[in-house]
Amino acid sequence: MTSNLTSGDRNIYLIGSERHQITGCKLPSNRQVLSVLFYNLHEVKLSIRESANLVVRECLIFWEKQRIPTRATPHCVEKIMKMYNYWRNLQKSACRRSEKQEDNERNFISDLNNLFDIAHANALEIMKIEEDRKFLLSQREPGRRGCLMGIDMKLAKREERVLLRVIEQENRRAKTHHSSEIDDNFMDSSEESSGTEDISDQPGPSSNIAQSSLEENINAQIELRMGIVRGRKCFLTPKIMAVLDRFHISQRSAVFILEAVAESLGHNIDELAIN
């Protein structure tokens, strides 16, 4: 029997339907996190901790898109585990219709649509852009007021220009340092013999290696920065990531596999957020 990828048929106590992924234009809520957690448990057949890890990775996509610093992944996983265990205790006591049980259920339900907050403890101090700080504060309000913004292309371009300037400065410093070493060697050799050919314009093998290494570093950093701007269409589902994890596919191998599959299906891989 084929499972529904949009949602599960199960109605989870106090939570509602299962969901195969987190969607929407806000940071993930407690309800979304638990809905996907139960989908991973029942449909993908993962353990509770594996399911929590997968949900955290999905949540981080939303937080990273807004450049909001987050807590370490193990702490985020423990937060989900704590929320799940609290729900489990409520479920075990569901038949006891005491006043305390009903109050606990109401409080739990009232918090479901609020933010699953995994921000770094000092996130507001770390963040430099005022709009980003205001967005986080609004998402922390009941119901998560506000919406996710798209990629700030102007900011991305500005950061790219700053990165290029830093790399160019490092390049100039490296060349100056190398030229200074050549001058010193030339002066030493001049004392021993006259008529020596000027070698300052003929860098040796070590210079070529240093230059090649620097160019590779520049290209790698530019590709990294451009990759952040280019790939915006995310097609990875929790099920795909779970399969890759289950068979211990390395990140590098996974990228090659996903690119090959995407190309064979006629997709432009430059538009896809693969890595």
XYZ file of C-alpha atoms in Angstrom:
275
model
C 0.000 0.000 0.000
C 1.380 3.380 -0.972
C 1.484 5.962 1.813
C 0.248 9.507 1.277
C 3.249 11.824 1.028
C 1.217 14.870 1.997
C 0.006 13.579 5.332
C -0.618 10.386 7.219
C -4.032 8.832 7.889
C -3.362 8.683 11.613
C -4.821 11.308 13.869
C -2.234 11.850 16.602
C -3.562 12.539 20.083
C -3.751 16.328 20.665
C -1.611 17.034 17.577
C -3.644 16.073 14.515
C -2.423 14.600 11.231
C 1.103 13.476 10.473
C 3.051 15.493 7.888
C 5.904 14.294 5.696
C 7.682 17.666 5.731
C 7.617 21.154 7.202
C 6.103 23.781 4.924
C 4.993 27.389 5.153
C 6.436 30.882 5.334
C 7.219 30.933 9.057
C 9.815 29.296 11.266
C 8.629 25.784 12.276
C 6.063 25.450 15.054
C 5.868 22.816 17.774
C 2.934 21.187 15.965
C 4.847 20.961 12.674
C 7.856 19.441 14.406
C 5.770 16.776 16.153
C 3.695 16.029 13.035
C 6.827 15.304 10.989
C 8.373 13.417 13.912
C 5.442 10.987 13.971
C 5.536 10.614 10.181
C 9.188 9.589 10.422
C 8.314 7.137 13.180
C 5.338 5.484 11.492
C 5.979 5.799 7.752
C 9.770 5.974 7.398
C 10.171 3.480 10.273
C 12.938 5.359 12.081
C 13.675 5.256 15.791
C 12.540 8.192 17.909
C 16.043 9.669 18.060
C 16.654 9.152 14.339
C 13.324 10.832 13.650
C 14.231 13.755 15.899
C 17.588 14.186 14.148
C 15.856 14.270 10.779
C 13.320 16.858 11.947
C 16.080 19.066 13.358
C 17.925 19.015 10.038
C 14.726 20.087 8.306
C 14.113 22.870 10.841
C 17.629 24.220 10.400
C 16.929 24.887 6.707
C 14.347 27.508 7.728
C 16.548 29.062 10.411
C 19.638 29.206 8.206
C 17.655 30.830 5.411
C 16.985 33.754 7.764
C 20.605 33.828 9.017
C 19.508 33.252 12.617
C 22.162 31.577 14.826
C 20.912 28.312 16.315
C 21.832 25.974 19.124
C 23.964 22.905 18.468
C 22.120 20.014 16.811
C 22.310 17.671 19.876
C 20.602 20.345 22.002
C 17.858 20.730 19.394
C 17.346 16.961 19.319
C 17.050 16.863 23.110
C 14.444 19.627 22.958
C 12.334 17.480 20.627
C 12.844 14.417 22.828
C 11.692 16.371 25.877
C 8.591 17.595 24.031
C 7.828 14.059 22.820
C 8.221 12.572 26.309
C 5.876 15.203 27.747
C 3.305 14.333 25.073
C 3.792 10.623 25.846
C 3.035 11.179 29.519
C -0.120 13.093 28.605
C -1.184 10.259 26.325
C -0.693 7.662 29.068
C -2.959 9.680 31.366
C -5.557 10.478 28.696
C -8.174 8.212 30.301
C -7.914 10.053 33.623
C -10.207 13.006 33.081
C -8.998 14.909 36.129
C -8.857 18.688 36.280
C -5.058 18.608 36.238
C -4.997 16.355 33.163
C -7.379 18.644 31.294
C -5.345 21.721 32.241
C -2.154 20.053 31.022
C -3.823 19.123 27.740
C -5.117 22.663 27.211
C -1.695 24.155 27.919
C -0.052 21.687 25.553
C -2.515 22.437 22.744
C -2.213 26.205 23.232
C 1.548 25.968 22.696
C 1.432 23.819 19.550
C 1.243 26.698 17.072
C 4.005 28.633 18.805
C 7.624 28.682 17.698
C 9.828 25.634 18.123
C 12.582 27.907 19.367
C 16.111 26.647 18.695
C 17.773 30.055 18.518
C 21.228 30.453 20.033
C 21.104 31.840 23.577
C 22.830 35.029 22.370
C 21.179 35.149 18.947
C 19.885 38.706 19.324
C 23.370 39.944 20.248
C 25.059 37.972 17.459
C 22.688 39.136 14.712
C 23.793 42.424 13.162
C 20.765 43.269 11.010
C 17.929 44.942 12.898
C 15.232 43.481 10.604
C 16.457 39.963 11.404
C 16.265 40.636 15.135
C 12.735 42.020 14.797
C 11.703 38.981 12.771
C 12.912 36.563 15.452
C 11.107 38.519 18.164
C 7.876 38.530 16.132
C 8.136 34.767 15.543
C 8.452 34.263 19.290
C 5.063 35.870 19.818
C 1.977 33.613 20.121
C 1.087 32.342 16.662
C 4.496 33.334 15.199
C 3.642 36.755 13.777
C 5.374 37.615 10.499
C 6.636 35.670 7.482
C 9.944 34.423 6.139
C 11.627 36.780 3.712
C 13.293 35.721 0.474
C 17.041 35.746 -0.064
C 18.427 39.271 0.235
C 20.257 39.445 -3.087
C 21.771 42.853 -2.324
C 23.189 41.584 0.955
C 24.480 38.405 -0.701
C 26.224 40.429 -3.425
C 27.689 42.805 -0.842
C 29.046 39.889 1.196
C 30.498 38.400 -1.976
C 32.302 41.672 -2.783
C 33.693 41.844 0.753
C 34.907 38.249 0.467
C 36.608 38.979 -2.866
C 38.353 42.045 -1.405
C 39.666 39.989 1.506
C 40.929 37.299 -0.867
C 42.605 39.913 -3.091
C 44.341 41.415 -0.051
C 45.591 37.965 0.964
C 46.791 37.426 -2.593
C 48.727 40.707 -2.594
C 50.263 39.960 0.805
C 51.350 36.521 -0.380
C 52.926 37.978 -3.518
C 54.681 40.716 -1.513
C 56.016 38.175 0.975
C 57.261 35.918 -1.811
C 58.858 38.856 -3.647
C 60.633 39.851 -0.436
C 62.038 36.327 -0.055
C 63.297 36.405 -3.642
C 64.977 39.793 -3.076
C 66.727 38.451 0.020
C 67.948 35.404 -1.874
C 69.093 37.602 -4.729
C 71.116 39.842 -2.412
C 72.768 36.791 -0.844
C 73.715 35.353 -4.214
C 74.970 38.742 -5.463
C 77.578 38.826 -2.728
C 79.021 35.522 -3.977
C 79.071 36.244 -7.698
C 78.481 39.133 -10.063
C 76.465 39.175 -13.255
C 73.796 36.946 -11.805
C 70.552 37.020 -13.792
C 67.694 38.847 -12.112
C 65.377 36.136 -10.883
C 62.760 38.318 -9.196
C 60.494 37.932 -12.224
C 60.969 34.163 -12.423
C 59.279 32.526 -9.423
C 60.320 28.964 -8.685
C 58.252 25.840 -8.069
C 57.312 26.863 -4.527
C 55.849 30.099 -5.891
C 53.783 28.233 -8.467
C 52.490 25.850 -5.800
C 51.596 28.713 -3.440
C 49.863 30.624 -6.241
C 47.967 27.513 -7.367
C 46.859 26.787 -3.802
C 45.705 30.379 -3.357
C 43.743 30.295 -6.616
C 42.058 27.048 -5.568
C 41.107 28.657 -2.260
C 39.668 31.682 -4.077
C 37.656 29.508 -6.449
C 36.374 27.327 -3.628
C 35.224 30.280 -1.563
C 33.591 31.976 -4.566
C 31.821 28.741 -5.473
C 30.632 28.384 -1.890
C 29.276 31.915 -1.843
C 27.669 31.612 -5.280
C 26.166 28.277 -4.296
C 24.307 29.981 -1.462
C 22.796 32.457 -3.912
C 22.072 30.069 -6.825
C 20.491 26.955 -5.389
C 17.144 27.915 -3.906
C 14.805 25.095 -4.961
C 14.872 22.442 -2.233
C 13.623 19.035 -3.368
C 15.003 16.859 -0.564
C 12.325 15.160 1.501
C 12.831 13.561 4.915
C 12.359 10.170 3.262
C 15.243 10.773 0.819
C 17.515 11.949 3.636
C 16.487 8.988 5.788
C 17.382 6.526 3.019
C 20.779 8.179 2.510
C 21.425 8.006 6.256
C 20.196 4.422 6.555
C 22.664 3.193 3.913
C 25.484 5.368 5.280
C 25.919 7.366 2.055
C 28.547 10.059 2.580
C 27.600 13.682 1.920
C 29.934 13.877 -1.073
C 28.559 10.667 -2.614
C 24.997 11.797 -1.929
C 25.586 15.029 -3.863
C 26.869 13.087 -6.906
C 23.922 10.677 -6.757
C 21.312 13.432 -6.405
C 22.852 15.519 -9.195
C 22.857 12.511 -11.546
C 19.226 11.688 -10.749
C 18.142 15.339 -11.111
C 19.881 15.659 -14.487
C 18.381 12.392 -15.757
C 14.919 13.766 -14.904
C 15.609 16.922 -16.901
C 16.164 19.347 -13.999
C 18.666 22.214 -13.986
C 20.889 21.304 -11.037
C 22.028 24.938 -10.668
C 18.513 25.759 -9.470
C 18.450 22.973 -6.883
C 19.695 23.180 -3.295
C 21.474 19.829 -3.342
C 24.344 20.374 -0.909
